[in-house]
Short mmCIF file of C-alpha atoms in Angstrom, two decimals:
data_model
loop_
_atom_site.label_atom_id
_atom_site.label_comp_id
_atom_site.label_asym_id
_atom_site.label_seq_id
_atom_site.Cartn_x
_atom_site.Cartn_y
_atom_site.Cartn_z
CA UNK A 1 21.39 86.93 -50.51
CA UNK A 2 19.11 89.75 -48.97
CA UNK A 3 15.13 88.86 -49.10
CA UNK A 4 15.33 85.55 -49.55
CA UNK A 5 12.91 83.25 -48.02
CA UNK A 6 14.06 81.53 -44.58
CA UNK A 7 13.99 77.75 -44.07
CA UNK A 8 11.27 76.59 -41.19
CA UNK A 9 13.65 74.69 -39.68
CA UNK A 10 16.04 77.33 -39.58
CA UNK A 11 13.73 79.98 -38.97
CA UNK A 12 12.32 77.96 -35.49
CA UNK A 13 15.53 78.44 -34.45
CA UNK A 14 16.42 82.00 -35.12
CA UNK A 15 13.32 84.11 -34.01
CA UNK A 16 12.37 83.06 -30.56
CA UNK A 17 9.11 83.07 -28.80
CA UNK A 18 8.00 86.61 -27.69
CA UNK A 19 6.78 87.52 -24.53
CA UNK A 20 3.57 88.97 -24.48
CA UNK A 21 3.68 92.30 -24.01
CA UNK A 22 2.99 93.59 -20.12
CA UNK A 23 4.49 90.81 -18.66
CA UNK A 24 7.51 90.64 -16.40
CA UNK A 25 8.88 87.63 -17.32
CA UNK A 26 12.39 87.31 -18.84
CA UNK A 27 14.47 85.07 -21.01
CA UNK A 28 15.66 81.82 -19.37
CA UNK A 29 17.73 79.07 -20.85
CA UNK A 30 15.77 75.76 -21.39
CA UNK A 31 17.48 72.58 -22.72
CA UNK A 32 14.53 70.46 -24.29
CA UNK A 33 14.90 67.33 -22.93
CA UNK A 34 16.12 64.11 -24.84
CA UNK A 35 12.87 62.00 -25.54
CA UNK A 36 12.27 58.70 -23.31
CA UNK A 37 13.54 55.51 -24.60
CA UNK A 38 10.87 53.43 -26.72
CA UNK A 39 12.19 50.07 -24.03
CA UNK A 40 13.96 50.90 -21.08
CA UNK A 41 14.59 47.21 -19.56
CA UNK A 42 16.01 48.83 -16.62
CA UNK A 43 12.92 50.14 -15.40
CA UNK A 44 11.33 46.36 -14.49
CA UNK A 45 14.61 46.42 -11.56
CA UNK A 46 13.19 49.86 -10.17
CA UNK A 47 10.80 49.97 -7.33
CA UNK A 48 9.82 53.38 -8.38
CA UNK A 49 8.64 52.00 -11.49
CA UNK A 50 6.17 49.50 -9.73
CA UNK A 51 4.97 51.89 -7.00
CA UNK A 52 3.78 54.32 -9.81
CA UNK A 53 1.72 51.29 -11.51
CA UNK A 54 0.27 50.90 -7.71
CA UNK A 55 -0.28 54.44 -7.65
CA UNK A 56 -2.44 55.04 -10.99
CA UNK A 57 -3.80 51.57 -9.78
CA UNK A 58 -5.24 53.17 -6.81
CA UNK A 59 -5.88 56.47 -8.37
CA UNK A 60 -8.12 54.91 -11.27
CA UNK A 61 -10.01 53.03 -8.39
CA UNK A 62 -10.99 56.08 -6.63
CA UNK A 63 -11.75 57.42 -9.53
CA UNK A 64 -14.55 55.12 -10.43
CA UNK A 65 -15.97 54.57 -7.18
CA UNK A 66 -16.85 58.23 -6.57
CA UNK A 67 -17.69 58.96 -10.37
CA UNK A 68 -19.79 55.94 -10.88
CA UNK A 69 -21.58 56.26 -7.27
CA UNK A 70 -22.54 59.62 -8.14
CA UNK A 71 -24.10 58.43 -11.71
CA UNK A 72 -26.17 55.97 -9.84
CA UNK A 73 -27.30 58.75 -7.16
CA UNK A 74 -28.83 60.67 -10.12
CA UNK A 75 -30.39 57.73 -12.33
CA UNK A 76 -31.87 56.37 -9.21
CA UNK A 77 -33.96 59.30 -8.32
CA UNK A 78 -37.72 59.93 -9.91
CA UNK A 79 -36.56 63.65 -10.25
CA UNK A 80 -33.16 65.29 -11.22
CA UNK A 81 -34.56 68.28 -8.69
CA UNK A 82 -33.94 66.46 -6.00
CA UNK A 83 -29.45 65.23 -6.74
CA UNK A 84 -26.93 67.13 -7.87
CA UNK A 85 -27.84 66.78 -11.75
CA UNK A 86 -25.76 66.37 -14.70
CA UNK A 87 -23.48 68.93 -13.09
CA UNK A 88 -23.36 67.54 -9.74
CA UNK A 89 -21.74 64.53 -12.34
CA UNK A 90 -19.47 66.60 -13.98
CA UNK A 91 -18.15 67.98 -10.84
CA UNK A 92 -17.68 64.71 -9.12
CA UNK A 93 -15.61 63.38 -12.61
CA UNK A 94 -13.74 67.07 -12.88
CA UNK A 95 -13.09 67.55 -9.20
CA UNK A 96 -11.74 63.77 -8.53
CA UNK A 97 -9.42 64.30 -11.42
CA UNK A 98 -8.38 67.78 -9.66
CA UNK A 99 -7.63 65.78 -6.57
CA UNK A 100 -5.99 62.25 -7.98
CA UNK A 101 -3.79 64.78 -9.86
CA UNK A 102 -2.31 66.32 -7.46
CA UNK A 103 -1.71 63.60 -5.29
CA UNK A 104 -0.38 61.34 -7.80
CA UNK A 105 1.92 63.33 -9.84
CA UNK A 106 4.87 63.16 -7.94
CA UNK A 107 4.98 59.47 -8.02
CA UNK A 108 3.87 58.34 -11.47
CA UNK A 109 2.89 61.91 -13.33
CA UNK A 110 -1.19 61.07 -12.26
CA UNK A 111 -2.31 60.22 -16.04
CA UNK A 112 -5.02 58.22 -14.26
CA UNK A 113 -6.56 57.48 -18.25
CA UNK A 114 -4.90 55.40 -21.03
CA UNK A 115 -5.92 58.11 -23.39
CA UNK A 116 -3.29 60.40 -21.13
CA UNK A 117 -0.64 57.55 -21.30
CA UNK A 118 -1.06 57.44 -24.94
CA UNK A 119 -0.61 60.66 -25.96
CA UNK A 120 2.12 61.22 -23.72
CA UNK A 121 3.96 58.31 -25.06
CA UNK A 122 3.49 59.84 -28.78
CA UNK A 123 5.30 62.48 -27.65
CA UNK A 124 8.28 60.75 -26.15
CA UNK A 125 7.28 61.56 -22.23
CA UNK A 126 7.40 57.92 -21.01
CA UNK A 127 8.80 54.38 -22.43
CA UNK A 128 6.68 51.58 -23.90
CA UNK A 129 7.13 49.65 -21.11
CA UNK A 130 5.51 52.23 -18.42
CA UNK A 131 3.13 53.08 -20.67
CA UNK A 132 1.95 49.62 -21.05
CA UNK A 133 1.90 48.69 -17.72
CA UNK A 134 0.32 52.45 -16.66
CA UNK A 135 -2.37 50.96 -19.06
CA UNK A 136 -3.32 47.47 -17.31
CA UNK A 137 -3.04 49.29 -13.63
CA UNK A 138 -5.37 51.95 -14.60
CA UNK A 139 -7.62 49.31 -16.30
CA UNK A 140 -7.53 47.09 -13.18
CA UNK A 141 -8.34 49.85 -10.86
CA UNK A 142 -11.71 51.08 -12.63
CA UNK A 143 -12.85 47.27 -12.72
CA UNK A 144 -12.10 47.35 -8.77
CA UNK A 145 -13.67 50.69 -8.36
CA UNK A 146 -16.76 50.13 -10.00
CA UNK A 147 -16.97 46.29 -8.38
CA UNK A 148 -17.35 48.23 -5.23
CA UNK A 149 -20.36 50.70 -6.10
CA UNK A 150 -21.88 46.97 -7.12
CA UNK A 151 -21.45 45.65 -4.35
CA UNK A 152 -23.52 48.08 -2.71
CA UNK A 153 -27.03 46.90 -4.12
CA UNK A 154 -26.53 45.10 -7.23
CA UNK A 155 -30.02 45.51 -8.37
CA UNK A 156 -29.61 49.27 -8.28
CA UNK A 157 -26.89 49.06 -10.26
CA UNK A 158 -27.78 46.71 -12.82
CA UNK A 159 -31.04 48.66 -13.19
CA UNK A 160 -29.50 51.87 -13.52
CA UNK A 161 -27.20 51.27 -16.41
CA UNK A 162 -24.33 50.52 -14.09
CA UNK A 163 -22.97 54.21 -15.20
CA UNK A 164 -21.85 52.17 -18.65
CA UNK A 165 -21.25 54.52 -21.30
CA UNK A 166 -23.35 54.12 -24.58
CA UNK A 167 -24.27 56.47 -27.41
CA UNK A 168 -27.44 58.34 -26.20
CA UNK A 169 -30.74 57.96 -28.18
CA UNK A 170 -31.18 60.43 -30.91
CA UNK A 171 -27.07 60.26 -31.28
CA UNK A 172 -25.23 58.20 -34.70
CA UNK A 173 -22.36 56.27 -33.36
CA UNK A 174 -20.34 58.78 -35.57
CA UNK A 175 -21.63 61.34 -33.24
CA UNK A 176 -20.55 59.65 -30.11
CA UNK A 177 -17.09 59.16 -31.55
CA UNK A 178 -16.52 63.00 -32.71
CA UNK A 179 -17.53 63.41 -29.51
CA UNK A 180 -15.18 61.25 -27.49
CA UNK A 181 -12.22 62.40 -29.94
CA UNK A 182 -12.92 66.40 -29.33
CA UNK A 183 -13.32 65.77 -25.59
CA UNK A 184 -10.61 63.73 -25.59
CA UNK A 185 -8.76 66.31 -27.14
CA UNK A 186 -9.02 68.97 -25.65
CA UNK A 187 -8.15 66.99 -22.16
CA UNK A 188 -5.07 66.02 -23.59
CA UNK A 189 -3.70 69.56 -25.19
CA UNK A 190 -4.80 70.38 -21.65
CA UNK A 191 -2.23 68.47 -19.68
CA UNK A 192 0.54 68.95 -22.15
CA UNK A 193 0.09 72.99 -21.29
CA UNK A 194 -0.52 72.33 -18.14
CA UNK A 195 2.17 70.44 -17.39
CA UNK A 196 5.29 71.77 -20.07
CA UNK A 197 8.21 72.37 -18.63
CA UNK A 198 9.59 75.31 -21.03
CA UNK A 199 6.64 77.22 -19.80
CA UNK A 200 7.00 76.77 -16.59
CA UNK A 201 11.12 77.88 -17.26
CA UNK A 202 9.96 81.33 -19.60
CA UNK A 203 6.17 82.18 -17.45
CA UNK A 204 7.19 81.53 -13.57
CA UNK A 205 5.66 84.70 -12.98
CA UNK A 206 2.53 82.64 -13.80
CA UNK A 207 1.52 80.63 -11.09
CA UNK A 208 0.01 77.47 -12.63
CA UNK A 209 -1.39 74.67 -10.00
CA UNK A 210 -1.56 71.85 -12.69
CA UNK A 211 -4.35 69.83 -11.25
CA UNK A 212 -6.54 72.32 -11.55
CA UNK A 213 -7.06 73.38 -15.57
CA UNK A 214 -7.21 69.65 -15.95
CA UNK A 215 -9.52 68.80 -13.49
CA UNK A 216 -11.31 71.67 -14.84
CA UNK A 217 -11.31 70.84 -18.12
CA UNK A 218 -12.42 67.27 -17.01
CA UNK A 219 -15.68 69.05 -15.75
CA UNK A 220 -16.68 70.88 -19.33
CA UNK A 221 -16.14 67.98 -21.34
CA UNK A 222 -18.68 66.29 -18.98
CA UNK A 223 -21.04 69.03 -19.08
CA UNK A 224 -20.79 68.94 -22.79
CA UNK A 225 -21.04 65.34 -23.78
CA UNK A 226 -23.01 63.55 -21.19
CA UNK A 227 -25.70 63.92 -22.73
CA UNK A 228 -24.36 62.19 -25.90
CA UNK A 229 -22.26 59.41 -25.09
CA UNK A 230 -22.25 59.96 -21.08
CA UNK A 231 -18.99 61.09 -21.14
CA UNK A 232 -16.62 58.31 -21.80
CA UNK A 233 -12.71 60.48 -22.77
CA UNK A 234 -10.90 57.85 -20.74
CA UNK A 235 -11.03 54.49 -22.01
CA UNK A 236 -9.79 52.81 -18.06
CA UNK A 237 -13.64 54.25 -16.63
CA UNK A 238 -15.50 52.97 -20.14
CA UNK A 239 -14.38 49.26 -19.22
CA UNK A 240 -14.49 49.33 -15.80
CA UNK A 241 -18.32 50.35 -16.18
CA UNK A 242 -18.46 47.82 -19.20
CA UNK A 243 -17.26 44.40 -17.41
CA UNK A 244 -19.05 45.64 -14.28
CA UNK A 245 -22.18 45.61 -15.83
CA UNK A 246 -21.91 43.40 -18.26
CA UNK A 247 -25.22 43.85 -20.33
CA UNK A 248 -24.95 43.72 -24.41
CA UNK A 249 -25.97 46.95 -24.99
CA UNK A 250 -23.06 48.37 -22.72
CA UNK A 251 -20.55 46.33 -25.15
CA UNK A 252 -22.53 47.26 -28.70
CA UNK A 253 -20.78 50.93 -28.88
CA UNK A 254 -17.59 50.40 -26.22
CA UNK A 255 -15.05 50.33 -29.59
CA UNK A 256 -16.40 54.48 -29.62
CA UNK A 257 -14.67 55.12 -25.80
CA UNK A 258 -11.45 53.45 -27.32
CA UNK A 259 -10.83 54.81 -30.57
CA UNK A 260 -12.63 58.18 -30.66
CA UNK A 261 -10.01 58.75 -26.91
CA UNK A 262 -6.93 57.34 -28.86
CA UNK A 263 -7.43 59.28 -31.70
CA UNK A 264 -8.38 62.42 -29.84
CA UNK A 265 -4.95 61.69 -27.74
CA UNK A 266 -2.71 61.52 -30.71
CA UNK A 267 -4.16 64.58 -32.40
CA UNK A 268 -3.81 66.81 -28.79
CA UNK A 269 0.22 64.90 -29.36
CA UNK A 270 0.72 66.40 -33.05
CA UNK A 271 -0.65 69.50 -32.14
CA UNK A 272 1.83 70.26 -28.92
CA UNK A 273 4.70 68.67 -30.32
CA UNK A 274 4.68 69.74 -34.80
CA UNK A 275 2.66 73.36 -33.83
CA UNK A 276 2.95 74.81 -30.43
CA UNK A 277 6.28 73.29 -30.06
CA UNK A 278 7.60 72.61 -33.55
CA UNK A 279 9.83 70.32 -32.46
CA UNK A 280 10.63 68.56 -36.10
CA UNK A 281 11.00 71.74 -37.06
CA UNK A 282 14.45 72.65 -34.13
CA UNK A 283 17.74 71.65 -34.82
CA UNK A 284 19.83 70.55 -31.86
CA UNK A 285 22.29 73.91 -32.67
CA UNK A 286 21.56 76.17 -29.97
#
């Protein structure tokens, strides 16, 4: 029957996605890939699997130890004038991000934040059971990393805040956590464009070095929110900073850096996989 209304799902189906117009690229066929197993036993036999745990282990670690060494550069000094500022911060959290990234994605994808991990997982990327253990090695590594800037001069550290993130003065804690869950956010929408597959298949005219949008969006959401919550967005750096230094006021607000990024994750999930994609909306008929 002419003019009647189409069905979504059959209607995401019919009308492909059109190329912008001006661009060179041309149809290619992409196969959306079957989503990862919630438990995948199998993977606890692999070495693979263990070497990528060592590998966000190691990336996390780095991670903190420049990040948080940078933070106490800055809070140490009389005058800002004289270190690299709030962006000089922002920089050294975007641009280790930038690098971690690229070295790390071959070997475990280089989510380097349990935020990451999480929304990756709500979209079917990786099992449980890497997930989970992604988790506890990133943890692990931003204890380690900021254990090491302690070790340096304690008292420096311990009088400088430690680079623990807390809800700024002048800031509700429902501030701080619509802040954490935007940032959060728009990291994690970040590396699912950055890193989808079908665009890469329909846009290879487009060069795309992943690292770099989220390493650079790493670096706005710093320069945005430091000066509300001190940029938490990844809930590994939070505790690292937290246990570290290990004052009360570091632990009042530290639920903020793990909900507001978890919530922030699985909205940045939703809106990849139900809009951009809309996935629930595809039949498996080609």
């Amino acid at each position: 029957m002419e003019g009647r209304e189409e069905d979504v799902r059959v209607g995401a189906n019919k009308f492909s996605e059109r190329q912008p117009i001006g661009t060179a690229a041309q149809d290619r066929d992409y196969q959306e890939p079957p989503p990862a197993p919630l438990f995948e036993p199998a993977e606890l036999r692999s070495w693979s699997f263990y070497r990528a745990g060592i590998a966000e282990f190691m990336a996390t670690f780095l991670f903190l130890y420049i990040s948080i060494l940078t933070v106490m550069g800055v809070v140490k000094s009389n005058t800002k004038c004289s270190t690299v500022g709030i962006q000089g911060i922002a920089w050294a959290f975007g641009g280790m991000i930038f690098i971690l990234v690229y070295c790390t994605a071959g070997i475990s994808g280089g989510h380097i934040n349990p935020a990451v991990t999480f929304g990756l997982l709500l979209a079917r990327k990786l099992s449980l059971t890497r997930a989970l253990f992604y988790m506890v090695m990133q943890c692990l590594g931003a204890i380690c990393g900021a254990g090491v800037v302690k070790g340096f001069k304690k008292g420096l550290y311990d009088n400088n805040g430690g680079g623990a993130n807390v809800v700024a003065p002048g800031y509700t804690k429902g501030d701080g956590l619509g802040a954490e869950i935007v940032g959060t956010f728009i990291l994690v929408y970040t590396v699912f464009s950055a890193t989808d597959a079908k665009r890469s298949a329909r846009d290879s005219h487009v060069p795309v070095l992943a690292p770099l949008p989220i390493g650079f969006a790493v670096f706005l959401v710093h320069l945005a929110t430091i000066p509300i919550t001190g940029t938490g967005i990844n809930p590994a750096r939070s505790l690292g900073a937290a246990i570290i230094y290990d004052k009360s006021h570091a632990w009042n607000d530290h639920w903020i850096f793990w909900v507001g990024p978890f919530i922030g994750a699985a909205l940045a999930a939703m809106y990849q996989q139900i809009v951009i994609r809309a996935i629930p909306f595809k039949s498996s008929r080609p």
